[in-house]
Amino acid sequence: MLGLSFVELIELFIKVLIFPGTLFSLLFSIIVIWFERKFLARMHLRIGPLHVGPFNRLGLFQPIADFLKLVQKEIITPSKANNFLYRLMPMLAAFLSALSIAFIPYALDPSGGYWVIFYTPLSLLVILVILTAKPFIMVGAGWAANNKYCTIGALRAAFQLLAYEIPIVLSLVGIVIVARSFDLAKIVEAQSSVWLIILQPIGFIVILIGMMAELLRRPFDIPLAEQEVVFGWPTEYTGVQFALVMVSEYFDLCVTASLITILFLGGWSGPAIPLLHDISPMLSGIFWFLLKMAVITVIIIMGRGVFPRLRIDQLLESGWTILIPFAIIQILITLATAQWWLPLIGG
Amino acid sequence: MVLSILRPFFLGLYHVFKRTFTVKHPYETLKPPERHRGRLMLNMDRCIGCSSCVKICPNKALNLVEFNGRKLPQYNAGRCCFCVLCVDICPVLALSMTHEVEYSVYKKEDHIYPPDRFSQPPEPVKGKIVTVKTLDKKFGVKHG
Amino acid sequence: MKLSMGPQHPVTSHFRFILDVDGDAVLNFEWDVGYTHRGIEKIAENRIYVQNIPVVERINSYCDSIGTTLGYVEVVEELMDIQIPDRAKYLRVIAAELNRIASHLYAVSLVGISAGFETMLMWTINDRELILDLLVKLSGQRITYTYPTIGGVRWDMPDGFKEEALERLGYLEKRLEDYYRMMAWNRTFQMRFKNVGILKSSDAVGLGIVGPNLRASGVKVDVRKDEPYEVYDRFDFEVPTGKNGDSFDRASMRLKEIEQSIVILRQALKDIPNGPIKCSPKGSKVPPTAPRGEAYSRVESARGEFGYYLVSDGKSKPYRLKISTPSFRNLPALPFLCRNIPLGDIPVIFITFDYIPLDVDR
């Protein structure tokens, strides 16, 4: 089967089903949803989820309870909606978001190679292509629902996502110049002595802001603005379809946090953790990866607590006139200072 | 400009570690102040059936009914707006406000309190009774 | 494309806006009000004077009911020619200013949520709870106090109220710093609110805007200063004004007014004299009927000027009670400002005017 040996097949199953596949990404979404609610609640001086699950005052299982509730609900399709597209889009959204995880290496495999579901030397490009597909889903869903708020939200989403892909791609150029590869694993290895966040701080900020806009997080959640367009393109979705939309959002967060960790924070590199390292050196790498991911996730989530939402024209303006020039400046700086940093990364 | 973006960030992070403001209601209850206006209560022994409360009520929440050969007010909690004009006007101080606020019912008819039910004191509050203990900007408001 | 915003929409409360939108630009704006009409002016003709206090309170029940009832009791007192004791006047001022703080905190919370700023919503609502706690101690209710009555106030200050009030005001003053840091000085907030919905002072006067919204446009008009009622002429306070009349000025106007209310409250709590709280010990000594005639009173509530015009034909019930409410008078500003703007500015402009639909419809 697939020309794989039995051991390889088992390994593939573990990768797809447990880490970094289904179970990990679902667990990540659940933990992040819970953490976001609890963290923002504390920032608001509230308690947040309280009763569901073990440990008093923690409400650990609240996302699971919410998911179960959503699954039980009736699926309502608006009478004038385009049925096929309307039903397809949430599934496609969740599928595409989950697909990116397959190309992200999470650790060094002890038996050689990397801990990644599907290894390709062009993994960075593949993930970018998948990111680019997102606006089409939003426009499709917003158009199919045949609701004015959905349409406005979808158009806003298209504007925003297309505008912010350019600075992201531009600042990735700097990274590719440094690593001389589109391979995420090679990018991590290029950072073995010094992280790219130190060499390219402007690129890091541009990518962080751009990714927050891609994820539709708070200062940039204009397509979902509750006060203006109710809930944007997913307004009409109910029940399990809504759950899929939400899950796709958090899968995207997982992908983004992993991507920033790999690109700027040195991925799985870090000092060996004694206990974990004894079991397997891979576990130590995974620990560092998850820790860096968590930091990025907290920063992305915090935007929701401390910033009001921007307006769409301000967002587009800052995208075109601030982020893109900064990304280009970063490339130029990278090229101009090559002679100093090249020895640092062993090139 | 950078400061004005970073300051809210740190302020928000700081508030994560403050005390929460929430009172977990069924388990903890804020202590009602002495004057707190809840459901009305009738003192049946004192009432003389003068009907001034019925006349003053702006919402017609009270009306006189025959009860054990006496004329006594009947109370419709669904119409009451808690203005306490009836308590003020009562010449014999037969009416009083209790601290009871949890009297929601499923049926509209259950809101009508005939004189015997009207004169029953409310059940004591379950759970811990808390008040605002300390007001501290650094660590937040403490209930206890 | 015609877009019907409301009456069931996260931001418009009980209004309905009919917008002509082209993508994200609003070309035309019309409002449709009347979803909460209750006919309070007509109800008032069928109730005796004392019963009307809880009725007119419902004009503006969840925000500033002291300001609302105060105007009514004043107009009745003017008609009946009743002089109320000093302590009652001070107590009215204390209650009104506490309620103004609560109302402004609520307005600030809505300003926060109009741009999706949940933190501001939660913080201000939390601190409003402390002020409402004080009002419960004073009057027994959280939002519909029925506190001023014809000929005075209904209850005296409870024991320890003064100390507690001063402590809480001190806490609130410190918290205001946090609000400024989180909201008014926040770069993102300024980007969103500055230069949005600019109402020049000439336009504001021409449209008949009242209250903090007018003051935000730079016109120094405040009934408390211009035509002092109760004992406002005895206090030393400022009337803050804005410069540009944009949404940012209107939003920060509320924070500035909270500061001034704290100043007034400190003086009132310090100076309050001893004495009776009603012109007679029992409310019944107030005459049940008003003489034939008419009277007008105006008060500065949290949203602006409340006007009451009362006509009596000598019976126990008013012949006519005409109420002029601030939110209704602020309403013409909306169509004036909400044309040819981005859709995202509609909630910002709408919320910073601090409308309350109950008040518009009555």
PDB file of N, CA, C and O in Angstrom, chain A residues 163-164 166-167 313-326:
ATOM      1  N   ALA A 163      -5.364  42.180   0.404  1.00  0.00           N
ATOM      2  CA  ALA A 163      -4.424  43.268   0.667  1.00  0.00           C
ATOM      3  C   ALA A 163      -3.313  42.825   1.595  1.00  0.00           C
ATOM      4  O   ALA A 163      -2.190  43.295   1.487  1.00  0.00           O
ATOM      5  N   TYR A 164      -3.621  41.949   2.543  1.00  0.00           N
ATOM      6  CA  TYR A 164      -2.603  41.608   3.537  1.00  0.00           C
ATOM      7  C   TYR A 164      -1.753  40.420   3.146  1.00  0.00           C
ATOM      8  O   TYR A 164      -0.797  40.104   3.839  1.00  0.00           O
ATOM      9  N   ILE A 166      -0.017  40.421   0.435  1.00  0.00           N
ATOM     10  CA  ILE A 166       1.166  40.964  -0.236  1.00  0.00           C
ATOM     11  C   ILE A 166       2.286  41.277   0.759  1.00  0.00           C
ATOM     12  O   ILE A 166       3.413  40.828   0.572  1.00  0.00           O
ATOM     13  N   PRO A 167       2.016  42.035   1.842  1.00  0.00           N
ATOM     14  CA  PRO A 167       3.122  42.249   2.799  1.00  0.00           C
ATOM     15  C   PRO A 167       3.648  40.957   3.384  1.00  0.00           C
ATOM     16  O   PRO A 167       4.858  40.842   3.623  1.00  0.00           O
ATOM     17  N   ASP A 313     -11.288  51.156   5.487  1.00  0.00           N
ATOM     18  CA  ASP A 313     -10.388  51.989   4.676  1.00  0.00           C
ATOM     19  C   ASP A 313      -9.074  52.236   5.395  1.00  0.00           C
ATOM     20  O   ASP A 313      -8.006  52.257   4.786  1.00  0.00           O
ATOM     21  N   GLN A 314      -9.146  52.403   6.742  1.00  0.00           N
ATOM     22  CA  GLN A 314      -7.906  52.563   7.499  1.00  0.00           C
ATOM     23  C   GLN A 314      -7.040  51.319   7.379  1.00  0.00           C
ATOM     24  O   GLN A 314      -5.823  51.394   7.223  1.00  0.00           O
ATOM     25  N   LEU A 315      -7.709  50.163   7.435  1.00  0.00           N
ATOM     26  CA  LEU A 315      -6.981  48.905   7.368  1.00  0.00           C
ATOM     27  C   LEU A 315      -6.276  48.761   6.029  1.00  0.00           C
ATOM     28  O   LEU A 315      -5.081  48.461   5.959  1.00  0.00           O
ATOM     29  N   LEU A 316      -7.013  49.020   4.949  1.00  0.00           N
ATOM     30  CA  LEU A 316      -6.401  48.873   3.627  1.00  0.00           C
ATOM     31  C   LEU A 316      -5.288  49.885   3.447  1.00  0.00           C
ATOM     32  O   LEU A 316      -4.226  49.583   2.918  1.00  0.00           O
ATOM     33  N   GLU A 317      -5.528  51.109   3.949  1.00  0.00           N
ATOM     34  CA  GLU A 317      -4.512  52.138   3.806  1.00  0.00           C
ATOM     35  C   GLU A 317      -3.232  51.736   4.525  1.00  0.00           C
ATOM     36  O   GLU A 317      -2.136  51.822   3.975  1.00  0.00           O
ATOM     37  N   SER A 318      -3.383  51.267   5.780  1.00  0.00           N
ATOM     38  CA  SER A 318      -2.172  50.909   6.507  1.00  0.00           C
ATOM     39  C   SER A 318      -1.522  49.685   5.880  1.00  0.00           C
ATOM     40  O   SER A 318      -0.306  49.532   5.933  1.00  0.00           O
ATOM     41  N   GLY A 319      -2.328  48.810   5.271  1.00  0.00           N
ATOM     42  CA  GLY A 319      -1.753  47.655   4.594  1.00  0.00           C
ATOM     43  C   GLY A 319      -0.885  48.070   3.425  1.00  0.00           C
ATOM     44  O   GLY A 319       0.251  47.629   3.280  1.00  0.00           O
ATOM     45  N   TRP A 320      -1.415  48.971   2.592  1.00  0.00           N
ATOM     46  CA  TRP A 320      -0.681  49.326   1.377  1.00  0.00           C
ATOM     47  C   TRP A 320       0.415  50.327   1.649  1.00  0.00           C
ATOM     48  O   TRP A 320       1.473  50.280   1.030  1.00  0.00           O
ATOM     49  N   THR A 321       0.183  51.280   2.563  1.00  0.00           N
ATOM     50  CA  THR A 321       1.156  52.368   2.690  1.00  0.00           C
ATOM     51  C   THR A 321       2.143  52.169   3.834  1.00  0.00           C
ATOM     52  O   THR A 321       3.160  52.848   3.861  1.00  0.00           O
ATOM     53  N   ILE A 322       1.869  51.297   4.764  1.00  0.00           N
ATOM     54  CA  ILE A 322       2.822  51.113   5.861  1.00  0.00           C
ATOM     55  C   ILE A 322       3.482  49.737   5.783  1.00  0.00           C
ATOM     56  O   ILE A 322       4.696  49.619   5.760  1.00  0.00           O
ATOM     57  N   LEU A 323       2.658  48.692   5.724  1.00  0.00           N
ATOM     58  CA  LEU A 323       3.233  47.355   5.832  1.00  0.00           C
ATOM     59  C   LEU A 323       4.076  46.996   4.620  1.00  0.00           C
ATOM     60  O   LEU A 323       5.174  46.456   4.756  1.00  0.00           O
ATOM     61  N   ILE A 324       3.576  47.308   3.408  1.00  0.00           N
ATOM     62  CA  ILE A 324       4.327  46.909   2.215  1.00  0.00           C
ATOM     63  C   ILE A 324       5.663  47.638   2.123  1.00  0.00           C
ATOM     64  O   ILE A 324       6.701  47.004   1.918  1.00  0.00           O
ATOM     65  N   PRO A 325       5.710  48.981   2.342  1.00  0.00           N
ATOM     66  CA  PRO A 325       7.024  49.619   2.362  1.00  0.00           C
ATOM     67  C   PRO A 325       7.963  49.035   3.398  1.00  0.00           C
ATOM     68  O   PRO A 325       9.136  48.815   3.116  1.00  0.00           O
ATOM     69  N   PHE A 326       7.418  48.743   4.584  1.00  0.00           N
ATOM     70  CA  PHE A 326       8.285  48.178   5.617  1.00  0.00           C
ATOM     71  C   PHE A 326       8.824  46.821   5.196  1.00  0.00           C
ATOM     72  O   PHE A 326       9.983  46.489   5.449  1.00  0.00           O
TER      73      PHE A 326
END
